[in-house]
Short mmCIF file of C-alpha atoms in Angstrom, two decimals:
data_model
loop_
_atom_site.label_atom_id
_atom_site.label_comp_id
_atom_site.label_asym_id
_atom_site.label_seq_id
_atom_site.Cartn_x
_atom_site.Cartn_y
_atom_site.Cartn_z
CA MET A 1475 -0.06 0.08 0.05
CA ILE A 1476 1.79 3.47 -0.82
CA ASN A 1477 2.12 5.71 1.96
CA PRO A 1478 3.32 8.91 0.63
CA LYS A 1479 4.57 11.94 2.30
CA ILE A 1480 4.19 15.60 1.18
CA LYS A 1481 6.91 17.98 0.40
CA VAL A 1482 5.96 21.50 0.20
CA ILE A 1483 8.38 23.85 -1.48
CA PHE A 1484 7.73 27.51 -0.96
CA SER A 1485 9.64 29.92 -3.52
CA ARG A 1486 8.80 33.57 -3.59
CA PRO A 1487 5.95 34.25 -4.64
CA PHE A 1488 4.85 30.44 -5.45
CA VAL A 1489 4.67 27.36 -2.89
CA THR A 1490 4.31 23.61 -3.93
CA ILE A 1491 3.01 20.93 -2.36
CA SER A 1492 4.24 17.32 -3.10
CA MET A 1493 4.37 13.91 -2.14
CA THR A 1494 7.54 11.66 -1.31
CA GLY A 1495 7.03 8.08 -0.93
CA ILE A 1496 7.59 6.30 2.11
CA GLU A 1497 7.76 2.60 0.75
CA LYS A 1498 10.53 2.23 -2.14
CA ASN A 1499 10.03 3.11 -5.68
CA ILE A 1500 7.70 5.87 -4.87
CA PRO A 1501 8.57 9.59 -6.45
CA THR A 1502 7.54 12.76 -5.51
CA PHE A 1503 5.77 15.89 -7.74
CA ILE A 1504 7.07 19.17 -6.98
CA VAL A 1505 6.05 22.61 -8.09
CA TYR A 1506 8.74 25.36 -7.87
CA ALA A 1507 10.01 28.27 -9.48
CA GLU A 1508 12.52 28.09 -12.21
CA VAL A 1509 15.94 28.35 -10.54
CA SER A 1510 19.33 26.63 -11.81
CA MET A 1511 20.55 23.82 -9.66
CA LEU A 1512 19.73 23.88 -6.34
CA ILE A 1513 21.59 22.18 -3.24
CA ILE A 1514 19.78 21.34 -0.44
CA GLY A 1515 22.18 21.13 2.74
CA GLU A 1516 20.99 17.79 4.71
CA LYS A 1517 23.13 18.33 7.77
CA LEU A 1518 20.77 19.89 10.48
CA ASN A 1519 19.10 16.58 11.15
CA SER A 1520 18.35 14.57 14.54
CA SER A 1521 18.74 11.53 12.88
CA ILE A 1522 22.62 12.21 12.84
CA PRO A 1523 23.75 11.04 16.20
CA SER A 1524 26.55 13.80 16.25
CA VAL A 1525 24.07 16.40 15.18
CA LYS A 1526 21.27 15.48 17.38
CA ALA A 1527 23.87 15.62 20.19
CA LEU A 1528 24.55 19.48 19.68
CA MET A 1529 20.58 19.86 19.58
CA ASP A 1530 20.27 18.30 22.79
CA ALA A 1531 23.15 19.97 24.41
CA ARG A 1532 21.76 23.49 23.13
CA ASP A 1533 25.45 23.80 21.92
CA MET A 1534 24.64 26.77 19.96
CA ASN A 1535 28.16 27.58 18.62
CA GLY A 1536 28.24 23.84 17.01
CA LEU A 1537 24.94 24.31 15.34
CA ILE A 1538 26.12 28.09 14.05
CA GLN A 1539 29.14 26.77 12.84
CA LEU A 1540 27.38 23.47 10.97
CA ILE A 1541 24.79 25.94 9.73
CA GLN A 1542 27.58 28.65 8.46
CA LYS A 1543 29.80 25.73 7.02
CA GLN A 1544 26.65 24.42 4.60
CA THR A 1545 26.00 27.92 3.24
CA ASP A 1546 29.86 28.55 2.64
CA ALA A 1547 29.81 25.45 0.95
CA GLY A 1548 26.80 26.59 -1.60
CA ALA A 1549 23.95 25.32 0.30
CA ASP A 1550 20.94 27.42 -1.40
CA TYR A 1551 18.75 25.77 1.73
CA LEU A 1552 19.11 24.12 5.08
CA ASP A 1553 16.94 21.40 6.08
CA ILE A 1554 15.98 21.64 9.59
CA ASN A 1555 14.91 18.09 11.34
CA THR A 1556 14.29 17.76 15.04
CA ALA A 1557 11.59 15.00 14.90
CA LEU A 1558 13.79 12.79 17.09
CA CYS A 1559 14.51 15.71 19.86
CA GLN A 1560 12.40 15.62 23.21
CA ASP A 1561 10.70 19.19 22.41
CA GLU A 1562 10.80 19.31 18.36
CA LEU A 1563 9.08 22.32 18.27
CA ASP A 1564 10.91 24.41 20.24
CA GLN A 1565 14.38 22.92 18.94
CA MET A 1566 12.99 23.56 15.42
CA LYS A 1567 12.45 27.51 16.42
CA THR A 1568 15.87 27.23 17.94
CA ILE A 1569 17.62 26.29 14.88
CA LEU A 1570 15.46 28.49 12.39
CA ALA A 1571 16.43 31.53 14.51
CA LEU A 1572 19.75 30.74 13.99
CA ILE A 1573 19.68 30.40 10.51
CA LEU A 1574 17.87 33.68 10.05
CA GLU A 1575 20.21 35.34 12.21
CA HIS A 1576 23.62 34.19 10.43
CA THR A 1577 22.61 33.20 6.50
CA SER A 1578 20.53 34.40 3.86
CA CYS A 1579 19.37 30.91 2.79
CA GLY A 1580 16.36 29.52 2.27
CA ILE A 1581 14.82 26.80 4.80
CA MET A 1582 13.64 23.42 4.84
CA LEU A 1583 11.25 22.90 7.47
CA ASP A 1584 11.53 18.93 7.89
CA SER A 1585 8.70 17.30 10.12
CA PRO A 1586 5.95 14.91 10.34
CA ASN A 1587 3.95 16.98 12.66
CA PRO A 1588 2.04 19.70 10.93
CA GLN A 1589 1.51 21.79 13.72
CA VAL A 1590 5.35 22.44 14.07
CA ILE A 1591 5.41 23.16 10.46
CA LEU A 1592 2.61 25.70 10.77
CA SER A 1593 4.06 27.16 13.82
CA CYS A 1594 7.09 27.55 12.53
CA LEU A 1595 5.97 29.18 9.15
CA PRO A 1596 5.11 32.54 10.47
CA LEU A 1597 8.76 32.74 11.78
CA CYS A 1598 10.61 32.53 8.42
CA GLN A 1599 10.05 36.16 7.78
CA ASN A 1600 10.39 36.47 3.77
CA ARG A 1601 12.61 33.46 3.16
CA PRO A 1602 12.03 31.02 0.62
CA VAL A 1603 10.72 27.75 2.37
CA ILE A 1604 10.46 24.12 1.95
CA VAL A 1605 8.04 22.03 4.28
CA ASN A 1606 9.06 18.46 4.09
CA SER A 1607 7.75 15.25 5.40
CA VAL A 1608 4.40 15.82 5.76
CA THR A 1609 1.80 12.84 5.46
CA PRO A 1610 -1.24 13.53 3.17
CA THR A 1611 -4.64 11.85 4.90
CA ASP A 1612 -5.93 14.43 7.77
CA ARG A 1613 -2.37 15.77 8.20
CA PHE A 1614 -2.53 17.18 4.66
CA ASP A 1615 -5.97 19.08 5.20
CA GLU A 1616 -4.72 20.42 8.52
CA LEU A 1617 -1.98 22.15 6.62
CA VAL A 1618 -3.06 22.91 2.97
CA PRO A 1619 -6.05 25.49 3.95
CA ALA A 1620 -3.33 27.67 6.11
CA LEU A 1621 -0.69 27.37 3.22
CA VAL A 1622 -3.62 28.56 0.36
CA GLN A 1623 -4.68 31.22 2.74
CA THR A 1624 -0.60 32.92 2.69
CA TYR A 1625 0.61 31.59 -0.82
CA LYS A 1626 0.06 30.73 -4.07
CA THR A 1627 -0.08 26.75 -3.68
CA VAL A 1628 -0.48 23.92 -5.68
CA GLY A 1629 -1.12 20.23 -4.32
CA LEU A 1630 0.15 17.13 -6.29
CA VAL A 1631 -1.13 13.69 -5.84
CA ALA A 1632 1.64 10.82 -5.27
CA LEU A 1633 2.07 8.44 -8.05
CA PRO A 1634 4.43 4.88 -7.79
CA ILE A 1635 6.57 4.62 -10.59
CA GLN A 1636 8.85 2.23 -12.46
CA ALA A 1637 10.65 2.26 -15.58
CA LYS A 1638 7.83 0.13 -17.18
CA GLU A 1639 4.80 2.59 -16.02
CA LYS A 1640 6.03 5.53 -17.69
CA GLU A 1641 2.49 5.93 -19.03
CA ASN A 1642 1.13 6.25 -16.02
CA LEU A 1643 3.41 8.98 -15.55
CA ASP A 1644 2.60 10.92 -18.31
CA ALA A 1645 -0.96 10.65 -17.99
CA PHE A 1646 -0.24 12.08 -14.39
CA ILE A 1647 1.66 15.07 -16.27
CA GLN A 1648 -1.42 15.74 -18.39
CA LYS A 1649 -3.40 15.89 -15.44
CA LEU A 1650 -1.52 18.38 -13.93
CA THR A 1651 -1.13 20.46 -17.02
CA ASP A 1652 -4.74 20.20 -17.78
CA ALA A 1653 -5.67 21.50 -13.70
CA GLY A 1654 -3.79 24.66 -15.45
CA LEU A 1655 -0.14 24.05 -13.98
CA GLU A 1656 2.62 24.97 -16.27
CA LYS A 1657 5.17 22.33 -16.80
CA GLU A 1658 7.88 24.78 -16.57
CA ARG A 1659 6.95 25.26 -12.76
CA ILE A 1660 6.68 21.23 -11.99
CA TYR A 1661 9.75 19.50 -10.54
CA MET A 1662 9.59 15.55 -10.18
CA ASP A 1663 11.20 14.57 -7.07
CA LEU A 1664 12.18 10.67 -7.02
CA LEU A 1665 12.49 8.45 -4.17
CA VAL A 1666 16.27 7.56 -4.34
CA GLU A 1667 16.99 4.46 -2.55
CA SER A 1668 19.99 2.60 -1.76
CA ILE A 1669 21.54 0.41 -4.78
CA ALA A 1670 22.89 -1.78 -1.76
CA THR A 1671 19.18 -2.72 -1.40
CA ASN A 1672 18.16 -2.58 -4.88
CA ASP A 1673 20.86 -2.86 -7.38
CA GLY A 1674 18.38 -1.36 -9.97
CA ALA A 1675 17.76 1.80 -8.14
CA GLY A 1676 20.54 3.70 -9.74
CA LYS A 1677 19.29 2.62 -13.63
CA ARG A 1678 15.69 3.50 -12.74
CA ILE A 1679 16.61 6.88 -11.76
CA LEU A 1680 18.41 7.27 -14.82
CA ASP A 1681 15.83 5.91 -17.33
CA THR A 1682 13.15 7.93 -15.71
CA LEU A 1683 15.13 11.23 -16.00
CA THR A 1684 15.67 10.31 -19.70
CA HIS A 1685 11.93 9.55 -20.24
CA LEU A 1686 11.22 13.27 -18.74
CA LYS A 1687 13.95 15.28 -20.55
CA THR A 1688 13.06 13.47 -23.78
CA ASN A 1689 9.01 13.54 -23.71
CA HIS A 1690 8.70 16.41 -20.71
CA PRO A 1691 11.48 18.56 -21.40
CA ALA A 1692 10.04 21.78 -19.31
CA ILE A 1693 9.65 19.63 -16.61
CA LYS A 1694 12.48 19.71 -13.52
CA THR A 1695 13.47 17.06 -11.37
CA THR A 1696 15.07 16.94 -7.86
CA CYS A 1697 16.38 13.93 -5.46
CA GLY A 1698 17.86 12.82 -2.00
CA LEU A 1699 21.06 12.28 -3.64
CA SER A 1700 22.96 10.73 -0.72
CA ASN A 1701 20.69 7.71 -0.44
CA ILE A 1702 21.91 6.28 -3.23
CA SER A 1703 25.15 4.99 -1.18
CA PHE A 1704 23.81 4.18 1.97
CA GLY A 1705 25.37 1.01 3.42
CA LEU A 1706 28.38 0.90 1.22
CA PRO A 1707 31.82 2.12 1.53
CA SER A 1708 33.32 4.79 -0.17
CA ARG A 1709 30.19 6.61 -0.20
CA PRO A 1710 31.54 9.74 -1.62
CA VAL A 1711 32.94 7.85 -4.44
CA LEU A 1712 29.51 6.91 -4.98
CA ASN A 1713 27.74 10.15 -4.55
CA THR A 1714 29.96 12.08 -7.03
CA THR A 1715 29.82 9.71 -9.78
CA TYR A 1716 26.02 9.38 -9.38
CA VAL A 1717 25.46 13.24 -9.27
CA ALA A 1718 27.63 13.87 -12.27
CA MET A 1719 25.41 11.19 -14.16
CA VAL A 1720 22.23 12.55 -13.26
CA ALA A 1721 23.47 16.28 -13.65
CA ALA A 1722 24.75 14.92 -17.30
CA LEU A 1723 20.71 14.01 -17.69
CA GLY A 1724 19.29 17.64 -16.81
CA LEU A 1725 19.07 16.68 -12.82
CA ASP A 1726 17.61 20.14 -11.56
CA SER A 1727 18.06 20.04 -7.86
CA ALA A 1728 19.89 17.89 -4.98
CA ILE A 1729 19.24 17.26 -1.24
CA LEU A 1730 22.85 16.20 -0.32
CA ASP A 1731 25.88 16.98 1.82
CA PRO A 1732 27.54 20.11 0.53
CA LEU A 1733 30.27 19.48 3.33
CA SER A 1734 32.15 16.68 1.59
CA PRO A 1735 34.89 17.97 -0.27
CA THR A 1736 34.80 15.50 -2.92
CA MET A 1737 31.13 16.58 -3.66
CA SER A 1738 32.35 20.17 -3.55
CA LYS A 1739 34.83 19.78 -6.34
CA THR A 1740 32.46 17.50 -8.39
CA LEU A 1741 29.57 20.28 -7.73
CA ALA A 1742 32.16 22.78 -8.98
CA ALA A 1743 33.24 20.94 -11.73
CA ILE A 1744 29.79 20.16 -13.25
CA ARG A 1745 29.21 24.13 -13.16
CA LEU A 1746 32.43 24.56 -15.36
CA PHE A 1747 31.39 22.06 -17.76
CA GLN A 1748 27.62 23.21 -18.09
CA GLY A 1749 29.63 26.90 -18.71
CA GLU A 1750 28.25 28.64 -15.63
CA ASP A 1751 32.18 29.42 -14.23
CA GLU A 1752 33.65 32.05 -16.47
CA TYR A 1753 37.56 31.75 -16.72
CA CYS A 1754 36.78 28.61 -14.25
CA MET A 1755 37.17 31.18 -11.49
CA ASP A 1756 35.03 29.64 -8.99
CA TYR A 1757 36.61 26.19 -9.88
CA ILE A 1758 40.41 27.53 -9.24
CA THR A 1759 39.46 29.57 -6.26
CA LEU A 1760 37.65 26.16 -4.80
CA ILE A 1761 40.39 24.13 -5.15
CA ARG A 1762 43.08 26.63 -3.97
CA GLU A 1763 40.56 26.96 -0.67
CA LEU A 1764 40.59 23.43 -0.25
CA GLU A 1765 44.28 22.57 -0.45
CA ALA A 1766 44.91 25.62 1.84
CA ASN A 1767 43.36 24.15 4.22
#
């Protein structure tokens, strides 16, 4: 049985709602304003033991450093997940305040509890916001009216997707466009699972990306990239190889670890080869900074 989650992306002046599956092989569909490839920092997550320790200890200096390191490394958004903390809402508000004070990046509010999200949204000032990990059923009904009152909002429906079900994907995209949603404002978030447990996971994403770019070139895409290597050795090698592969197929956004030097080099190289780095100066500067440290 499909048990999707919702991802809501806010970007001035748009809001998006999408669903990401909890079960394997279920992607999400996200609406987003047109931007170049977005990097979403994944490190402020209570599921990471060392980060949860910072949260539990109220180590403000440690949290500020983690915030600044991710944005300095190029993160456009920072994910905040405090779900495993004893006081999730209070911790979320604390970290949100630190992000607002010390950076100018976008914010991802990551919680299974809609009340946590609704309590934090008014505190985000005018930042672009992503709301993540909300289940659709009654929680969806609780969250969406508040979003509609404040933002231009589009709600999307989860779709199980295998390579053989491309017809279903096409039909779903048609349904979205028939409802008045321009393809240029759609991001499809594929649920990336570990290749350690499904050796076809990597190819499935590549096949789906190819299908989308061939048949729906205006549709945008995103994924939680680090999931691909979970449980395997030498994860940075796998992650950077995969991000280069999906970038070559046109991936538009990724949730990943911006603090990985290997990932930073690879992302800089991708931008260079895509013609986004005049005279290679960003790449050269990054390499010099990494070598100096």
